[in-house]
């Protein structure tokens, strides 16, 4: 028997999805190379290649291996983590406006990170490795609070109610963060101001080491749950009819989203809108099925953040614009556009 029209269309979609992801991967590599050449002290492409193969000067090795490369790697990991976190939240809530920054999860993680830094020096290896755990506690407690406040009996999570609850909780947490800054000395205050703006501040290999295990463990788990997200998008009644334990699955996926957002915020600061923009961009390119949507969102998020960080370091040299502000310039108008067209 020949292939059915549905199977032919599905194969075409898969091929198109793989093509899109291949293009995004190539763009990430190109942005990676450009970013290695961008900065106040310029390294030509030839200098970068020579330094990568061990033929550079001591100064070039210091700039590339100790400052630029870890920052670029963190940009890729954080962009992918935040994008997948946003994609999960949009899937389990069926809310196109869900994003860990907008819903206040990033703010909750940031508050506990600020408390941790206030109490412990980040120069030691052990405190740095504990930063993602600390952020996870804050993100988890915030997510639980938002879910409790937004849940409505017999209706579940109403999209608009969830969004407004998240914004309100985030506003309260940010007010608490501002009060906390009054206890900081000038150096700590400068750090907090930089963090709140969304700068990639953890630009050393120890921060890469702190973040990497969370990304390596949680991303494959989420990709494995792609079919579950597809079923949840059909609605609770349909999902239950198909035998899906929706409460258990939602809780596990929410935990993964919180873990990704919290660990990323711990090393990147208050970067918002990546979790909103990247899934929407990926959905337009590869469609709504999460087998393609999740990896495409990860690639789109990584590309967005590495480009934003590179632009931030290039626009006003020798100073720099935090990557979070560059992303916000794009994300805020897009959020307003989505909000105007959203259904309650």
XYZ file of C-alpha atoms in Angstrom:
344
model
C 0.000 0.000 0.000
C 1.215 3.489 -0.763
C 1.699 6.257 1.715
C -1.422 8.125 2.798
C -1.706 11.887 2.204
C -1.533 12.429 5.984
C 1.744 10.507 6.310
C 3.240 12.353 3.332
C 2.272 15.697 4.878
C 3.690 14.610 8.245
C 7.010 13.599 6.633
C 7.195 16.948 4.870
C 6.601 18.752 8.151
C 9.332 16.721 9.845
C 11.787 17.441 7.042
C 10.874 21.119 7.191
C 11.329 21.115 10.974
C 14.759 19.495 10.757
C 15.740 22.017 8.066
C 14.669 24.908 10.300
C 16.640 23.508 13.247
C 19.693 23.000 11.038
C 19.478 26.636 9.910
C 19.111 27.809 13.527
C 22.151 25.706 14.476
C 24.217 27.278 11.693
C 23.119 30.760 12.782
C 24.137 29.975 16.380
C 27.596 28.880 15.193
C 27.907 32.071 13.122
C 26.813 34.211 16.098
C 29.259 32.292 18.317
C 32.144 33.130 15.968
C 31.106 36.790 15.640
C 30.750 37.088 19.421
C 34.300 35.800 19.944
C 35.501 38.685 17.756
C 33.347 41.332 19.480
C 34.525 43.420 22.393
C 36.478 46.478 23.459
C 39.721 44.649 22.693
C 39.219 43.323 19.197
C 40.434 39.911 18.149
C 40.443 39.259 14.416
C 39.075 35.932 13.119
C 42.661 34.833 12.458
C 43.665 35.736 16.030
C 40.735 33.732 17.371
C 41.656 30.664 15.309
C 45.310 30.915 16.343
C 44.350 31.299 20.003
C 41.947 28.339 19.876
C 44.795 26.146 18.582
C 47.228 27.430 21.213
C 49.211 29.807 19.008
C 47.912 33.063 20.500
C 49.611 35.412 22.932
C 49.008 35.234 26.673
C 46.789 38.303 26.486
C 44.692 36.797 23.670
C 44.292 33.525 25.577
C 43.169 35.417 28.681
C 40.574 37.430 26.756
C 39.207 34.478 24.800
C 39.305 31.595 27.278
C 38.686 33.400 30.563
C 36.250 36.136 29.533
C 34.538 35.654 26.187
C 34.116 31.892 25.757
C 32.486 31.197 29.152
C 30.160 34.171 28.647
C 29.137 32.949 25.194
C 28.582 29.384 26.449
C 26.431 30.704 29.310
C 24.415 32.811 26.833
C 23.669 29.709 24.767
C 22.737 27.575 27.802
C 20.611 30.284 29.430
C 18.831 31.158 26.183
C 17.967 27.497 25.578
C 16.894 26.915 29.187
C 14.629 29.959 29.426
C 13.071 29.257 26.021
C 12.203 25.658 26.901
C 10.892 26.785 30.295
C 8.566 29.240 28.566
C 7.476 26.592 26.060
C 6.562 24.209 28.914
C 4.586 26.890 30.751
C 2.684 27.800 27.598
C 1.929 24.124 27.055
C 0.735 23.133 30.533
C -1.347 26.297 31.036
C -2.519 26.590 27.399
C -1.662 30.277 27.753
C 0.256 31.878 24.875
C 1.476 34.660 27.207
C 3.082 32.377 29.803
C 6.756 33.062 30.428
C 8.919 32.540 33.542
C 9.747 36.252 33.628
C 6.225 37.562 33.154
C 4.728 35.049 35.608
C 7.172 36.078 38.346
C 9.202 32.857 38.545
C 12.392 34.673 37.563
C 11.744 37.318 40.222
C 11.305 34.660 42.918
C 14.566 33.019 41.897
C 16.280 36.402 41.842
C 15.162 37.282 45.364
C 16.663 34.129 46.863
C 19.846 34.597 44.826
C 20.157 38.136 46.192
C 19.706 36.843 49.746
C 22.324 34.159 49.132
C 24.849 36.628 47.731
C 24.164 38.974 50.635
C 25.063 36.199 53.085
C 27.859 34.378 51.223
C 30.731 35.524 48.961
C 30.415 34.250 45.389
C 34.176 33.995 44.955
C 34.252 30.591 46.598
C 33.477 27.567 44.418
C 30.979 25.974 46.808
C 28.611 28.993 47.054
C 28.663 29.368 43.255
C 27.609 25.746 42.787
C 24.786 26.300 45.280
C 23.387 29.313 43.406
C 21.115 27.262 41.088
C 19.773 25.315 44.076
C 19.047 28.548 45.903
C 17.337 29.993 42.828
C 15.303 26.801 42.455
C 13.918 27.223 45.980
C 12.796 30.782 45.261
C 11.387 29.898 41.840
C 9.540 26.880 43.243
C 7.955 28.781 46.109
C 6.900 31.564 43.756
C 5.399 29.126 41.249
C 3.475 27.394 44.046
C 2.116 30.715 45.308
C 1.030 31.785 41.833
C -0.687 28.450 41.188
C -2.554 28.606 44.503
C -3.734 32.163 43.909
C -4.620 31.647 40.233
C -6.435 28.326 40.580
C -10.217 28.515 40.382
C -12.351 25.586 41.456
C -14.118 23.784 38.592
C -12.289 26.019 36.074
C -8.634 25.241 36.731
C -6.094 27.795 35.557
C -7.868 30.556 33.636
C -5.229 32.079 31.277
C -5.908 35.741 32.077
C -6.187 35.079 35.820
C -2.861 33.213 35.805
C -1.153 36.009 33.889
C -2.442 38.804 36.126
C -1.627 36.838 39.285
C 1.924 36.280 38.060
C 2.386 39.965 37.257
C 1.079 40.962 40.702
C 3.329 38.482 42.526
C 6.332 39.561 40.444
C 5.653 43.206 41.305
C 5.553 42.409 45.018
C 8.775 40.401 44.864
C 10.564 43.146 42.944
C 9.483 45.647 45.616
C 11.001 43.349 48.264
C 14.199 43.182 46.205
C 14.417 46.968 46.117
C 13.992 47.118 49.902
C 16.727 44.496 50.271
C 19.147 46.599 48.228
C 19.037 49.251 50.961
C 21.044 46.838 53.127
C 23.779 46.381 50.526
C 27.088 48.203 50.484
C 27.991 50.179 47.297
C 29.781 47.244 45.639
C 26.903 44.873 46.295
C 24.406 47.481 45.105
C 26.297 47.853 41.839
C 26.124 44.106 41.357
C 22.377 44.021 42.093
C 21.694 46.844 39.639
C 23.620 44.959 36.967
C 21.813 41.722 37.795
C 18.349 43.319 37.653
C 19.131 44.727 34.214
C 19.792 41.188 32.930
C 23.533 41.182 32.391
C 25.360 37.884 31.828
C 27.287 38.452 35.053
C 28.425 34.875 35.766
C 30.996 34.931 32.976
C 33.496 32.335 34.191
C 33.834 28.583 33.821
C 32.715 27.916 37.409
C 29.316 29.390 36.544
C 29.167 27.205 33.425
C 29.880 24.222 35.680
C 27.109 25.299 38.062
C 24.523 25.605 35.268
C 25.477 22.747 32.952
C 24.167 19.777 35.036
C 20.703 21.334 35.251
C 20.538 21.846 31.477
C 21.947 18.387 30.699
C 19.430 16.642 32.984
C 16.264 18.707 32.491
C 16.282 19.325 28.729
C 16.317 15.592 27.768
C 13.597 14.940 30.354
C 11.398 17.657 28.841
C 12.037 16.440 25.286
C 11.012 12.965 26.444
C 7.720 14.455 27.690
C 6.906 16.104 24.344
C 3.997 13.726 23.669
C 2.508 14.503 27.078
C 2.547 18.222 26.275
C 0.779 17.489 22.990
C -1.960 15.629 24.862
C -2.311 18.373 27.505
C -2.885 20.893 24.725
C -6.003 18.960 23.711
C -7.708 19.890 26.994
C -8.090 18.175 30.351
C -11.118 16.063 29.444
C -9.481 14.678 26.317
C -6.196 14.075 28.151
C -7.985 12.142 30.914
C -9.905 10.174 28.302
C -6.586 9.157 26.736
C -5.373 7.879 30.099
C -2.982 10.698 30.962
C -2.579 11.456 34.699
C -2.767 15.209 34.102
C -2.129 16.270 37.705
C 1.079 14.244 38.007
C 2.335 15.178 34.538
C 1.616 18.889 35.025
C 3.460 18.854 38.347
C 6.547 17.178 36.862
C 6.615 19.503 33.866
C 6.089 22.545 36.059
C 8.998 21.367 38.221
C 11.194 21.065 35.126
C 10.171 24.553 33.938
C 10.918 26.030 37.372
C 14.257 24.198 37.556
C 15.330 25.489 34.155
C 14.236 29.065 34.855
C 15.719 29.165 38.360
C 19.115 27.725 37.400
C 19.387 30.072 34.401
C 18.422 33.159 36.404
C 21.055 32.256 39.002
C 23.872 32.923 36.533
C 22.303 35.367 34.066
C 20.283 37.840 36.089
C 16.785 39.083 35.372
C 16.486 38.324 31.665
C 12.875 38.295 30.554
C 10.918 37.665 27.355
C 13.214 34.907 26.003
C 10.694 32.353 27.245
C 7.933 34.279 25.472
C 9.531 35.148 22.128
C 11.486 31.954 21.346
C 8.546 29.489 21.587
C 6.342 31.759 19.476
C 9.065 32.097 16.851
C 9.656 28.336 16.876
C 5.923 27.603 16.631
C 5.669 29.714 13.495
C 8.626 27.880 11.965
C 8.008 24.226 12.892
C 4.374 24.038 14.015
C 2.726 23.203 17.351
C 3.904 19.604 17.898
C 6.293 19.590 20.834
C 8.610 16.946 19.374
C 9.816 19.700 17.047
C 8.699 22.741 19.009
C 10.817 22.103 22.133
C 14.228 21.686 20.423
C 13.426 24.497 17.990
C 12.545 26.761 20.943
C 15.836 25.871 22.627
C 17.792 26.765 19.486
C 15.821 29.984 18.937
C 16.336 31.038 22.570
C 20.058 30.338 22.402
C 20.334 32.364 19.192
C 18.313 35.288 20.582
C 20.371 35.614 23.744
C 23.792 35.235 22.144
C 22.846 37.889 19.557
C 21.459 40.174 22.280
C 24.604 39.813 24.409
C 26.861 40.417 21.401
C 24.922 43.531 20.398
C 25.039 44.781 23.978
C 28.819 44.520 24.029
C 29.157 46.210 20.629
C 26.655 49.103 20.632
C 28.244 51.495 23.163
C 31.870 50.347 23.485
C 33.801 50.517 25.791
C 30.669 50.280 27.976
C 28.020 47.642 27.403
C 24.242 47.346 27.403
C 22.944 44.380 29.456
C 21.559 41.596 27.282
C 18.289 41.727 29.222
C 17.666 45.300 28.066
C 18.366 44.397 24.437
C 15.907 41.495 24.655
C 13.340 43.746 26.386
C 13.473 46.242 23.509
C 12.225 43.430 21.269
C 10.129 41.535 23.799
C 8.043 44.287 25.382
C 6.317 45.427 22.146
C 5.797 41.784 21.149
C 4.226 41.027 24.534
C 1.823 43.957 24.136
C 0.923 42.698 20.662
C 0.186 39.211 21.999
C -1.763 40.629 24.953
C -3.927 42.683 22.593
C -4.775 39.578 20.570
C -5.084 37.118 23.474
C -8.328 35.427 24.433
C -9.220 35.348 28.134
